[in-house]
């Protein structure tokens, strides 16, 4: 925008707004009001030649009835005629016959007798509706009357504000033209047709002389009163309802209005100044303003005031002295616009920003008020003495009062623990603390934040009170979740650790039980985890209920539970509790429509006898539990000595697991020699393990460990597969001997085991009759029926079966008969003292005869010396195995060994070490 345009921009905007507003007619009501104000100021009662013969209340009373007979009007006319007026107007409707032809005739006759002056009768427009259409018809006096009288239009029409402001002096109806009453009375012909001329309401209704109709009729009014005057006869009595709303004078009788219109016409009508005058005035004002618009706001206000006064005076003067109507609404609007623009322009940036800041402050204030009342935290303002000045609705609700009822009460009454801390200067210090509030619902935990109001001379303090009941509840739930097992709802390891940590140092006595379920793994494996969970839930509940009140039960992992007796209890009492727990464990559990029987092992550790702290106590109870498990004794107290072994065992178990995963184990083979001819007829596979840290570990040590865990499965799988592979290689070199592998009791309860072995044999194309499984008596007697089933699947397919370590366990011959055995291995302990021990010899002899009667081959184990071999051969023993023939050796060594001795006679070498 060019600078010159920008310079005059405010003026242009003002003029444009003023033009648009007034062109849209929005200023018309203002203009009318201003006009009326001026008119009112100029109203005066200057004398007029109009005399109104008023049909007033007195006349109605005197003449008794209404409407009067037209004879009355005839009489009045005659009376007026005598006074020689200059004109007469009857504002009475003579358009229809009165019903009294004589009276009508009398009036017509009276009219015909009048001389030299006009008598005017009214004609008026009436709306006539025909169907939906409304048309205007002209109602004229009876022709008999108009024959000797003039006719004038009395119709007047109110403006948009309902007031009559102007009059039409000339109108047409069909081919005929009609003048208004005023024009007819004044004898004016020059007025334009259809144009509304303003009525001059400066002429007061008091300007006219009023005489009562009845008084005129009765001759009480002298002729002089009418001589040369314009006489208007019409109703002024309110009861006749002929009142017209007009500006300035409110409502005036129709006849008075006609008189006013007439007087306006006679005196000279005010003429409205045309548009150019408005534009000129407005333009001039804006021009003047443009000269001072850069001045201060005071100058602007002064300019506006002067302009308004000048404009008012000018318009008054023009109206009063020259009958000119100057429109002032548009110029006044432009003054207002100028003032507004002037102030805005003159206000400097600082003033404006101060104004904006004030608005912002107001907003901020209402925002703070909003936050205060909407806050869900209680907000309390207290004075320096701690008395409540103000509370928000949340605080009032918390304390059970209302804003006013709480006022001036000490806040400590509601929050007893609240103490305001003050610094050296005595001002309250900010603080945040958790306290208890007194509420109608009882004590309630609250978080209280105290903060002094900054720079407040009264030392007011804001206290925010937050109800933390819900938060505490949530925290309690979380705490419970963190310290309890969701499945059994028992406290968990976290809580147990916490309680153990709090055991009184050294002094108090306590006992911790560790319970591990036996057989739970197979429940999980065979019936699924959902059933496993159900079993744990039932057991958890059952055990908790069976324990004394002061003894707590925990679930600390899979199928491991702990029991804490946090008081002194005698050895016997602890044992009794433990046995009671085991009894409840052994009671059948029904889950998934199956009745299950479980067992358990409990280890008990005492505090502080066995351990000085919680961590150690847990470990001790664990060790004791493992002892109970391996001894199958049910309950064991911790024993430091066993623990040393146990520790090593734990270490060994995890090392074995790693070794098995990485196939760090190996196998060796110990030959079995047919005593008769010294031929090698088979080998026994023996596993070997050398741990990097533990060194070489004996199978006597790690095999039982593996049997105690699930590690026995991979161990057997490993031995078997190595043995089969080696045997395949031997066969390729023409060595076909029986291959014996040791089995553990665990496998005999596992139905899948047989399948696995048969598949392995099939995969390597090994004849099942080549494989011999060595099983101890004890293993067979664990679950005889189940073992028989598993083994029969194998023996049915031709796999051989040997009883290992015979004589060390207890087995029933009757049972052994059912097993399809092939071999019986007499344990080393019966061999080692041969040939010296007569007793052992007897045992060996009877075993040999019993075995042979059952068609079993007999192997003597641990044959170390030649004389042993000789004796055994003599007694009829079939096979010998022992260091005397060969120590266990790797697969390749066995090949050399076998080939070296193949065709020779049995030769025993004496073994040293
Ligand atoms: P076992 O089945 O009775 O195996 C024979 C054990 O006696 C072997 O000990 C063997 O080295 C040893 N032995 C052989 N001849 C003599 C001898 O003349 N004098 C003496 N003093 N000992 C002799 P090893 O290899 O230490 O095995 C010990 C036990 O470990 C085995 O007893 C067996 O019960 C178990 N075992 C070894 N390997 C395996 C295996 O692969 N699987 C399973 N389940 N158990 C195994
Ligand atoms: Ca064996
Ligand atoms: Ca053996």
PDB file of C-alpha atoms in Angstrom, residues 8 135 157 171-172 309 313 358 385 411 596 625 672 696 738 758 816 861 890:
ATOM      1  CA  UNK A   8      -5.709   8.777   4.598  1.00  0.00           C
ATOM      2  CA  UNK A 135     -57.980  -3.794  -2.003  1.00  0.00           C
ATOM      3  CA  UNK A 157     -50.716   6.362   7.618  1.00  0.00           C
ATOM      4  CA  UNK A 171     -53.974  11.338  -4.221  1.00  0.00           C
ATOM      5  CA  UNK A 172     -55.803   9.680  -7.082  1.00  0.00           C
ATOM      6  CA  UNK A 309     -22.700  20.459  20.258  1.00  0.00           C
ATOM      7  CA  UNK A 313     -27.089  23.682  17.420  1.00  0.00           C
ATOM      8  CA  UNK A 358      -4.959  -5.918  31.805  1.00  0.00           C
ATOM      9  CA  UNK A 385      -2.312 -17.975  62.622  1.00  0.00           C
ATOM     10  CA  UNK A 411      -6.802 -25.860  59.939  1.00  0.00           C
ATOM     11  CA  UNK A 596      -3.437 -88.015  41.746  1.00  0.00           C
ATOM     12  CA  UNK A 625      15.527 -81.208  51.501  1.00  0.00           C
ATOM     13  CA  UNK A 672      33.401-110.206  29.097  1.00  0.00           C
ATOM     14  CA  UNK A 696      37.884 -87.343  36.604  1.00  0.00           C
ATOM     15  CA  UNK A 738      27.254-108.771  22.763  1.00  0.00           C
ATOM     16  CA  UNK A 758      14.143 -99.970  19.318  1.00  0.00           C
ATOM     17  CA  UNK A 816      12.375-112.586  37.945  1.00  0.00           C
ATOM     18  CA  UNK A 861      31.925-109.537  38.073  1.00  0.00           C
ATOM     19  CA  UNK A 890      38.310 -96.997  24.680  1.00  0.00           C
TER      20      UNK A 890
END
